[in-house]
Coordinates of C-alpha atoms and ligand atoms in Angstrom, one line a residue:
M1 CA 136.4 133.0 32.3
T2 CA 133.8 130.4 31.4
Q3 CA 130.8 130.9 31.3
A4 CA 128.3 128.4 32.9
P5 CA 125.9 127.1 30.6
S6 CA 122.4 128.2 31.1
A7 CA 119.8 125.9 31.2
S8 CA 118.8 126.9 28.2
T9 CA 122.1 126.1 26.6
A10 CA 123.6 123.4 28.8
V11 CA 124.1 120.4 27.0
S12 CA 123.7 117.2 28.8
L13 CA 126.0 113.9 28.2
T14 CA 122.5 112.3 27.4
R15 CA 122.1 114.7 24.5
Y16 CA 125.8 114.8 23.6
L17 CA 125.3 111.4 23.4
I18 CA 122.7 110.9 21.4
E19 CA 123.3 113.4 19.1
E20 CA 126.3 111.6 18.6
Q21 CA 123.9 108.8 17.4
R22 CA 122.3 110.7 15.6
A23 CA 125.3 111.3 13.6
G24 CA 126.1 107.8 13.3
R25 CA 129.4 108.1 15.0
I26 CA 127.8 105.9 17.7
S27 CA 125.8 102.9 18.5
P28 CA 122.2 103.1 20.6
D29 CA 124.2 100.2 23.1
L30 CA 127.7 101.8 23.2
R31 CA 125.6 105.9 24.2
L32 CA 123.2 102.8 27.0
L33 CA 127.2 102.1 28.2
I34 CA 128.5 104.6 28.5
E35 CA 125.4 106.2 30.7
V36 CA 125.9 103.3 32.4
V37 CA 128.9 104.4 33.4
A38 CA 128.6 107.5 33.9
R39 CA 125.8 107.0 36.3
A40 CA 128.5 104.5 37.9
C41 CA 130.9 107.1 38.6
K42 CA 127.8 109.2 40.2
T43 CA 127.5 106.7 42.8
I44 CA 131.6 106.4 43.6
S45 CA 131.7 110.0 43.5
I46 CA 128.6 110.6 46.3
A47 CA 131.2 107.5 48.0
V48 CA 134.3 109.1 47.6
G49 CA 132.8 112.5 48.8
K50 CA 131.0 110.7 52.0
G51 CA 135.0 110.8 52.8
A52 CA 135.2 109.9 56.9
L53 CA 131.5 109.9 57.2
G54 CA 130.8 107.0 54.6
G55 CA 132.9 104.5 57.1
V56 CA 134.9 103.6 53.5
L57 CA 138.3 105.2 54.2
G58 CA 141.1 102.8 55.2
D59 CA 142.2 99.4 53.8
A60 CA 140.5 96.3 53.2
G61 CA 142.4 94.2 54.4
T62 CA 142.9 92.7 50.7
G63 CA 145.5 92.7 47.9
N64 CA 144.5 92.6 44.2
I65 CA 147.3 91.2 41.6
Q66 CA 149.4 94.3 40.9
G67 CA 150.6 93.2 44.6
E68 CA 149.2 96.8 45.7
A69 CA 146.3 96.5 49.2
Q70 CA 142.8 97.7 48.9
K71 CA 141.1 100.3 49.3
K72 CA 137.5 100.3 50.7
L73 CA 136.8 102.2 48.7
D74 CA 138.7 100.7 45.5
V75 CA 136.0 97.6 46.8
L76 CA 133.1 99.5 46.6
S77 CA 133.8 101.3 43.1
N78 CA 135.1 98.3 41.4
E79 CA 131.5 96.4 42.6
I80 CA 129.6 99.3 41.4
L81 CA 130.5 99.1 37.8
L82 CA 130.6 95.2 37.8
E83 CA 127.0 95.1 39.5
A84 CA 125.8 98.8 37.0
N85 CA 127.1 96.7 34.0
A86 CA 126.1 94.0 34.5
W87 CA 122.1 93.3 33.5
G88 CA 122.4 96.2 30.5
G89 CA 122.9 93.5 27.3
H90 CA 125.8 95.7 25.9
L91 CA 129.1 94.2 26.9
A92 CA 130.6 90.4 26.2
G93 CA 132.6 91.2 29.0
L94 CA 134.5 93.3 31.4
A95 CA 138.2 92.7 33.4
S96 CA 139.0 95.4 35.6
E97 CA 142.5 96.0 37.5
E98 CA 141.4 95.2 40.8
M99 CA 140.4 91.5 39.0
D100 CA 142.9 88.3 38.1
T101 CA 141.2 87.8 34.8
S102 CA 138.3 88.8 33.1
H103 CA 134.4 89.6 34.8
P104 CA 131.7 86.8 32.2
I105 CA 128.2 88.3 32.0
P106 CA 126.1 86.5 34.0
D107 CA 124.6 83.8 31.8
V108 CA 120.8 85.9 32.8
Y109 CA 121.8 88.4 31.1
P110 CA 122.4 89.2 27.4
R111 CA 125.7 89.9 26.1
G112 CA 126.3 92.3 23.3
N113 CA 129.7 93.0 22.0
Y114 CA 131.3 95.6 24.2
L115 CA 134.2 94.4 26.0
L116 CA 134.5 97.3 28.9
L117 CA 137.9 97.7 30.4
F118 CA 138.4 99.7 33.6
D119 CA 140.9 100.4 37.1
P120 CA 138.0 101.8 38.8
L121 CA 140.1 104.3 41.0
D122 CA 143.5 105.0 40.0
G123 CA 145.5 107.1 43.0
S124 CA 142.8 105.2 45.7
S125 CA 146.0 105.7 47.9
N126 CA 145.7 109.7 47.9
I127 CA 141.8 108.7 48.9
D128 CA 142.8 108.6 53.1
V129 CA 144.1 112.3 52.7
N130 CA 141.8 113.9 50.5
I131 CA 143.0 114.1 47.3
S132 CA 141.7 113.7 43.6
V133 CA 141.4 110.6 42.8
G134 CA 139.5 108.9 39.6
T135 CA 138.0 106.1 37.5
I136 CA 139.0 105.4 34.1
F137 CA 137.7 102.7 31.5
S138 CA 138.6 101.9 27.5
V139 CA 135.7 100.3 25.4
L140 CA 136.6 97.9 22.8
R141 CA 134.8 95.7 20.6
C142 CA 134.5 91.7 21.1
P143 CA 135.4 90.1 18.0
D144 CA 133.2 88.7 16.1
G145 CA 132.0 85.5 16.7
V146 CA 132.1 85.4 20.3
T147 CA 129.8 85.4 23.3
Q148 CA 131.4 84.8 26.2
A149 CA 134.7 86.7 26.4
Q150 CA 138.1 85.3 27.7
D151 CA 141.2 87.1 29.0
Q152 CA 142.8 86.8 25.3
H153 CA 139.6 88.9 23.8
F154 CA 140.6 91.6 25.3
L155 CA 143.9 92.1 24.3
Q156 CA 143.7 94.4 21.9
P157 CA 146.3 97.3 20.7
G158 CA 144.7 100.7 22.5
T159 CA 143.9 101.9 18.4
E160 CA 141.3 99.1 18.2
Q161 CA 139.4 101.4 21.5
V162 CA 136.0 102.5 20.1
C163 CA 136.2 104.7 23.3
A164 CA 137.5 106.1 26.4
G165 CA 137.0 108.4 29.1
Y166 CA 137.8 109.4 33.3
T167 CA 135.7 110.2 36.4
T168 CA 137.8 112.8 38.3
Y169 CA 136.2 113.3 41.8
G170 CA 137.8 116.3 42.7
P171 CA 136.2 120.7 43.8
S172 CA 134.3 119.5 40.5
T173 CA 133.4 115.8 39.7
M174 CA 134.2 115.9 36.2
L175 CA 133.9 113.5 33.2
V176 CA 136.0 113.5 30.3
L177 CA 135.1 111.3 27.8
T178 CA 136.2 110.0 24.4
I179 CA 134.3 108.6 21.3
G180 CA 136.8 109.8 18.8
N181 CA 135.2 112.6 17.7
G182 CA 137.5 114.5 20.3
T183 CA 138.3 115.1 24.3
H184 CA 135.1 116.7 26.0
A185 CA 134.7 117.5 29.4
F186 CA 131.2 117.5 31.3
T187 CA 131.2 118.9 35.0
L188 CA 128.5 117.6 36.9
D189 CA 124.9 118.8 38.1
R190 CA 124.8 117.8 41.9
E191 CA 121.2 119.5 42.1
V192 CA 119.9 117.7 38.7
G193 CA 121.5 115.0 38.6
S194 CA 123.4 114.2 35.2
F195 CA 126.5 115.3 33.9
V196 CA 127.2 118.8 31.5
L197 CA 129.3 119.5 28.7
T198 CA 131.5 122.0 29.9
T199 CA 134.3 122.3 27.9
R200 CA 133.5 120.8 23.9
D201 CA 137.0 119.4 21.8
M202 CA 139.6 120.3 24.8
K203 CA 143.0 120.8 23.4
I204 CA 146.7 120.6 24.5
P205 CA 148.9 123.3 24.0
E206 CA 151.5 121.4 21.8
E207 CA 154.6 123.0 23.6
T208 CA 154.5 123.4 27.6
K209 CA 157.0 124.5 31.2
E210 CA 155.3 121.5 32.9
F211 CA 156.0 117.8 33.5
A212 CA 154.9 115.6 36.4
V213 CA 157.4 112.4 37.2
N214 CA 157.5 111.3 40.5
M215 CA 161.8 112.0 41.6
S216 CA 162.6 110.3 43.6
N217 CA 162.8 107.7 41.5
Q218 CA 165.5 109.4 39.3
R219 CA 168.0 107.2 40.9
Y220 CA 166.1 104.2 39.2
W221 CA 166.0 105.8 36.0
Q222 CA 167.3 104.9 32.4
A223 CA 169.9 107.1 30.4
P224 CA 167.7 108.8 28.5
M225 CA 165.3 109.9 31.0
Q226 CA 168.5 110.8 33.0
A227 CA 169.2 113.1 30.2
Y228 CA 166.3 114.6 29.6
V229 CA 164.6 115.2 33.1
G230 CA 168.3 117.1 33.5
D231 CA 168.2 119.1 31.0
L232 CA 164.4 120.0 31.7
L233 CA 165.9 121.3 35.7
A234 CA 168.8 123.0 33.9
G235 CA 165.9 125.5 33.3
K236 CA 167.0 128.0 30.8
E237 CA 171.3 128.5 31.2
G238 CA 170.2 124.1 30.4
P239 CA 170.1 122.8 26.4
R240 CA 166.1 123.6 26.5
G241 CA 166.2 127.8 26.7
K242 CA 163.4 127.3 29.6
D243 CA 162.9 127.1 32.8
F244 CA 160.2 124.2 34.2
N245 CA 157.5 123.8 36.8
M246 CA 157.2 120.7 37.7
R247 CA 153.5 119.3 39.5
W248 CA 153.3 114.9 40.4
V249 CA 149.8 114.3 42.5
A250 CA 150.5 110.6 42.1
S251 CA 147.1 110.2 41.1
M252 CA 146.8 109.6 37.0
V253 CA 144.0 111.1 36.6
A254 CA 143.7 114.6 38.7
D255 CA 147.5 115.1 36.8
V256 CA 146.6 113.8 33.6
H257 CA 143.2 116.1 33.9
R258 CA 145.3 119.7 33.9
I259 CA 147.7 118.2 30.9
L260 CA 144.5 118.4 29.1
T261 CA 143.5 121.3 31.2
R262 CA 147.0 123.9 30.6
G263 CA 149.1 121.4 29.2
G264 CA 152.3 119.6 30.1
I265 CA 154.5 116.8 29.9
F266 CA 153.5 113.0 32.3
S267 CA 155.7 110.7 32.3
Y268 CA 156.2 107.4 34.3
P269 CA 159.0 105.8 32.9
L270 CA 160.4 102.4 33.3
D271 CA 163.2 102.6 36.6
A272 CA 165.0 99.8 38.4
K273 CA 162.5 98.9 40.8
C274 CA 159.6 98.3 37.8
A275 CA 161.7 97.3 34.4
A276 CA 161.2 93.4 35.5
Q277 CA 158.0 94.0 35.1
G278 CA 157.5 96.6 32.1
G279 CA 156.9 99.5 33.8
K280 CA 154.8 101.0 36.8
L281 CA 151.4 102.1 35.3
R282 CA 149.9 99.5 33.1
L283 CA 148.9 99.8 29.7
M284 CA 144.5 98.6 28.7
Y285 CA 143.0 101.1 31.5
E286 CA 145.3 103.1 32.6
A287 CA 147.8 103.7 29.2
N288 CA 145.5 103.4 26.7
P289 CA 142.7 105.2 27.7
M290 CA 144.4 107.6 29.1
S291 CA 146.8 107.6 25.8
F292 CA 143.1 107.6 23.7
L293 CA 142.4 111.0 24.7
V294 CA 145.2 113.0 25.0
E295 CA 145.7 112.3 21.0
Q296 CA 142.2 113.2 20.4
A297 CA 142.8 116.6 22.1
G298 CA 146.1 116.7 20.6
G299 CA 148.5 115.6 22.2
A300 CA 150.7 112.7 21.9
A301 CA 150.8 109.2 24.1
S302 CA 154.4 107.2 24.1
T303 CA 155.6 104.3 25.7
G304 CA 159.3 106.4 25.0
R305 CA 160.0 104.2 21.8
Q306 CA 157.0 103.2 20.3
R307 CA 153.7 105.0 20.1
M308 CA 151.4 104.4 23.1
L309 CA 148.1 103.5 20.9
E310 CA 150.8 100.9 18.8
V311 CA 151.8 98.7 21.5
Q312 CA 150.2 94.5 21.2
P313 CA 149.3 93.5 24.8
T314 CA 150.3 90.8 26.1
G315 CA 148.4 90.4 29.0
L316 CA 145.2 92.3 30.8
H317 CA 147.6 93.6 33.7
M318 CA 149.9 94.7 31.1
R319 CA 152.9 97.4 32.6
V320 CA 154.3 99.6 30.4
P321 CA 156.3 103.3 30.6
V322 CA 154.0 106.2 29.7
F323 CA 154.9 109.6 28.6
L324 CA 151.7 111.6 27.2
G325 CA 150.6 115.8 27.3
S326 CA 152.3 118.5 25.1
K327 CA 152.8 116.5 21.6
H328 CA 156.2 118.7 21.1
E329 CA 157.6 117.6 24.0
V330 CA 156.2 113.9 23.9
E331 CA 158.6 114.5 20.8
T332 CA 161.3 115.9 22.6
A333 CA 161.4 112.9 25.7
V334 CA 161.2 109.9 22.3
R335 CA 164.7 111.9 20.8
Y336 CA 166.5 111.6 23.6
H337 CA 165.7 107.9 23.3
A338 CA 166.0 107.6 19.8
E339 CA 169.8 109.0 20.3
H340 CA 170.2 106.9 23.6
D341 CA 169.6 103.8 22.0
A342 CA 171.5 105.2 18.3
Q343 CA 174.5 105.7 19.9
A344 CA 173.9 101.7 22.8
Ligands
P6P401 P1 153.4 106.7 43.0 C1 148.1 105.0 41.5 O1 148.5 104.4 42.6 C2 148.5 104.9 40.1 O2 148.7 103.6 39.4 C3 148.7 106.6 38.6 O3 148.3 107.2 39.4 C4 149.5 107.1 40.2 O4 150.0 108.1 38.5 C5 151.4 106.9 39.8 O5 150.2 104.7 40.0 C6 151.5 106.8 41.5 O6 153.2 106.5 41.6 O7 154.9 106.0 42.9 O8 154.1 107.9 42.3 O9 152.8 106.4 44.0

């Protein structure tokens, strides 16, 4: 049973970031960036929380580069993040799931040394049925000498991230963050309006009995995924020798938050429907930030054939197959792929 932090022991996000800056682990500009993103997420939380009363449910009537119909809250969340990050002087550019190309900082404002990428409202297909959704963000350094970032400047592997996080808009609004010094969870105190550190140094159990996958795609999976999940389903009578449970929220932030909290493996593998695009989930603002958070919590993240954070991006909206979560379970899924490829 976790004890609620008292007023005297509560560590706010601001205090945590000041202490990390004092320790030399983040710069003043990166501290400002994180505070600005957190503040924007509070605004998004209020809009999401209004539900039908806010007049922002349903489709926007527009589509994005992903070929997905945008929800009104997708567009609103994107605008909130763009506006919040325009004037601070900490960014050289932004990129979003909802925008075809990267977004320049207006000339009227100073520019900084960071690049911010985000999925403003991940899982938004769940918004109209009141299931948790979230904001995912990733921070890279802008290459030296570049002041007005172009798309190609964002194309850095996940190991280059200096910060990653998500905010999950669930029963409580939680910000989960890493600056490369562990993964930490902050809960929004709505009465005060600040994020409060509620779990320092999250750790994912290395073993698990829970997997997250969209089973309706099973007939489209490649052979190693068929074999891997088939053995999970065989349970204790099968080669794994134990029974497994399954969860699939269809909101990556919600599924990953559960795994960071109690373990598990999340997978969106290649299937015959998405193989031509390289996968379903996007590398730069879904897989990479989540993989950084998971690795910092002692977990593992892979495409099934390569460490996720070492994938060299070829485009802002590049898609990848994803396996992430409990270290030993991800290693097992990777081993099924390696053994299949060796025989092939
Ligand atoms: P499916 C949401 O659209 C998302 O990008 C992730 O948040 C989620 O894990 C996945 O797609 C769900 O995909 O095919 O199960 O609807």
